[in-house]
XYZ file of C-alpha atoms in Angstrom:
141
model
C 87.389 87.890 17.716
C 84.629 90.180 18.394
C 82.574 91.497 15.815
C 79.884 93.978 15.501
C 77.419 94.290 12.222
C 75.316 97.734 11.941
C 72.996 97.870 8.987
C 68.990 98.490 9.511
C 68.014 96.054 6.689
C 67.449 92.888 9.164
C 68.734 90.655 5.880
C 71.852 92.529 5.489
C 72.714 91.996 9.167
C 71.928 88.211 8.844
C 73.946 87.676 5.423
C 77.122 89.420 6.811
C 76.978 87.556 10.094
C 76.725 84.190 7.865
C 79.597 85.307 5.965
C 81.694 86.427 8.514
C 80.774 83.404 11.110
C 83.647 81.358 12.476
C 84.772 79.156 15.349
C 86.153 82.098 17.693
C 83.971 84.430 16.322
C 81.169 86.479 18.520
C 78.662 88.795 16.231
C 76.750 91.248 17.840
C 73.767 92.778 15.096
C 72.649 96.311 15.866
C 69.863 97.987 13.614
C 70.523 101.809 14.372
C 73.220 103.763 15.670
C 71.496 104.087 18.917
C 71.588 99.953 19.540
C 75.209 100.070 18.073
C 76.079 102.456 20.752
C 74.888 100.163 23.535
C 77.233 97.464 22.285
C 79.785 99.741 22.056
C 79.693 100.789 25.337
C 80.041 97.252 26.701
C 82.686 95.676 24.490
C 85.612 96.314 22.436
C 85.676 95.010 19.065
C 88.247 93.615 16.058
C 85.781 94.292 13.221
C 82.822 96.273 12.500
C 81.185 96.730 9.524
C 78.907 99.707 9.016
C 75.867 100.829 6.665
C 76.098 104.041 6.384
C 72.152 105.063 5.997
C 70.550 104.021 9.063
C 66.963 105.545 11.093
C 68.244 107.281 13.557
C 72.059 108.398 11.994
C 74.968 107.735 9.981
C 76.920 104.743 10.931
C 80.408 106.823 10.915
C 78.875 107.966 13.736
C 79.100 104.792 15.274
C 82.836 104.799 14.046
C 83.556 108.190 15.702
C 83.044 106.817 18.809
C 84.873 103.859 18.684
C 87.641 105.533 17.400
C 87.490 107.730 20.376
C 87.270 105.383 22.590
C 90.612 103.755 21.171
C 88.908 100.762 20.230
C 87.954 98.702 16.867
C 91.455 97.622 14.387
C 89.334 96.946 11.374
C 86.570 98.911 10.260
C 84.445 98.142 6.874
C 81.353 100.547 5.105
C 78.638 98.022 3.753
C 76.323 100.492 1.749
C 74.607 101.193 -1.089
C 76.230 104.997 -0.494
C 79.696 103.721 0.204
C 81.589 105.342 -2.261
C 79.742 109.190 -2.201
C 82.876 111.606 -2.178
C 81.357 113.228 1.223
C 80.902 109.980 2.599
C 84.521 108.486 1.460
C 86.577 111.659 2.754
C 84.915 110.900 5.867
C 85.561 107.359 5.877
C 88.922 108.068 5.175
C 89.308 110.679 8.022
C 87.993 108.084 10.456
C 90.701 105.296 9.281
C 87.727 103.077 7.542
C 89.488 99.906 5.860
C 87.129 99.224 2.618
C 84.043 100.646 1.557
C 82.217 98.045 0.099
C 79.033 99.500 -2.273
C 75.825 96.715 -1.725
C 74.945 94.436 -3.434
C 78.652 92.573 -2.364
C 80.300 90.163 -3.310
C 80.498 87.507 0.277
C 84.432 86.411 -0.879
C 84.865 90.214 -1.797
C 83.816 90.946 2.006
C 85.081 88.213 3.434
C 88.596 89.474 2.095
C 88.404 92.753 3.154
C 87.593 91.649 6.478
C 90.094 89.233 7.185
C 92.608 89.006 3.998
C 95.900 90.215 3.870
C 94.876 92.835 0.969
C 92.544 94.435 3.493
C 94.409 97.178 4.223
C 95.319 98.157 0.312
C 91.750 99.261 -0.189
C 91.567 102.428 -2.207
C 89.544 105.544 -0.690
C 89.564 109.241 -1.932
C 92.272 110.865 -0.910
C 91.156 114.222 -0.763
C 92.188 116.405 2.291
C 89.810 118.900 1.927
C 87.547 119.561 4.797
C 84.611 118.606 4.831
C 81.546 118.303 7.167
C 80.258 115.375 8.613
C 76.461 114.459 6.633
C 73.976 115.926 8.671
C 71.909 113.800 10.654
C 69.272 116.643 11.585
C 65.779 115.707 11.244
C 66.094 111.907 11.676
C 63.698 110.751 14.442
C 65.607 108.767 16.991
C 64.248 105.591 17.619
């Protein structure tokens, strides 16, 4: 199983990889949507678990493309912003399987990640449209 942990707090990134560690297991850690990218260009992954706030975009950016690249089965937010209406719709739209507001709970994660209740999360399910959050002004790193 390939995994791939975005968040731009270098603790975050370490604590989920602990937590999600397993024989079988490859973690890739990415700091910013531009590093994610990289990885996602070079490999398909079964899990990927996204902050949402990062320097250089929003990690359902990240998800956007995987999605369009027909890649990714499980996808989890990680963030402090998780559960932000604008954020959740969009979440929602892009098939995300929790949303999972920091500080976490490691069993909580490690559930939603691999447990059989992972996919009877609750998100918004409000099918208004909305705009993606606006990444303008963020300086690329």
């Amino acid at each position: 199983m390939r995994v791939l942990v975005v968040d731009d707090d270098e603790m975050i990134r370490e604590v989920i990889r602990d937590i999600l560690a397993g024989p079988g297991r490859e973690i890739h850690l990415a700091e910013s949507c531009a590093k994610a990218f990289k990885f996602v260009y070079a490999n398909r992954y079964d899990l990927v678990t996204l902050d949402l706030n990062l320097p250089d975009g929003c990690g359902l950016e990240v998800l956007d493309r995987i999605r369009r690249d027909g890649s990714c089965a499980r996808a989890l937010v990680v963030s402090g912003n998780a559960h932000q209406p604008l954020y959740a719709r969009w979440a929602r739209k892009l098939g995300v399987h929790a949303l999972i507001e920091k500080p976490f709970d490691s069993t909580e994660l490690r559930q939603f990640a691999f447990g059989e209740n992972a996919a009877n999360i609750s998100i918004p399910q409000d099918d208004t449209p909305h705009p993606a959050p606006s990444t303008e002004g963020r300086e690329d790193e």
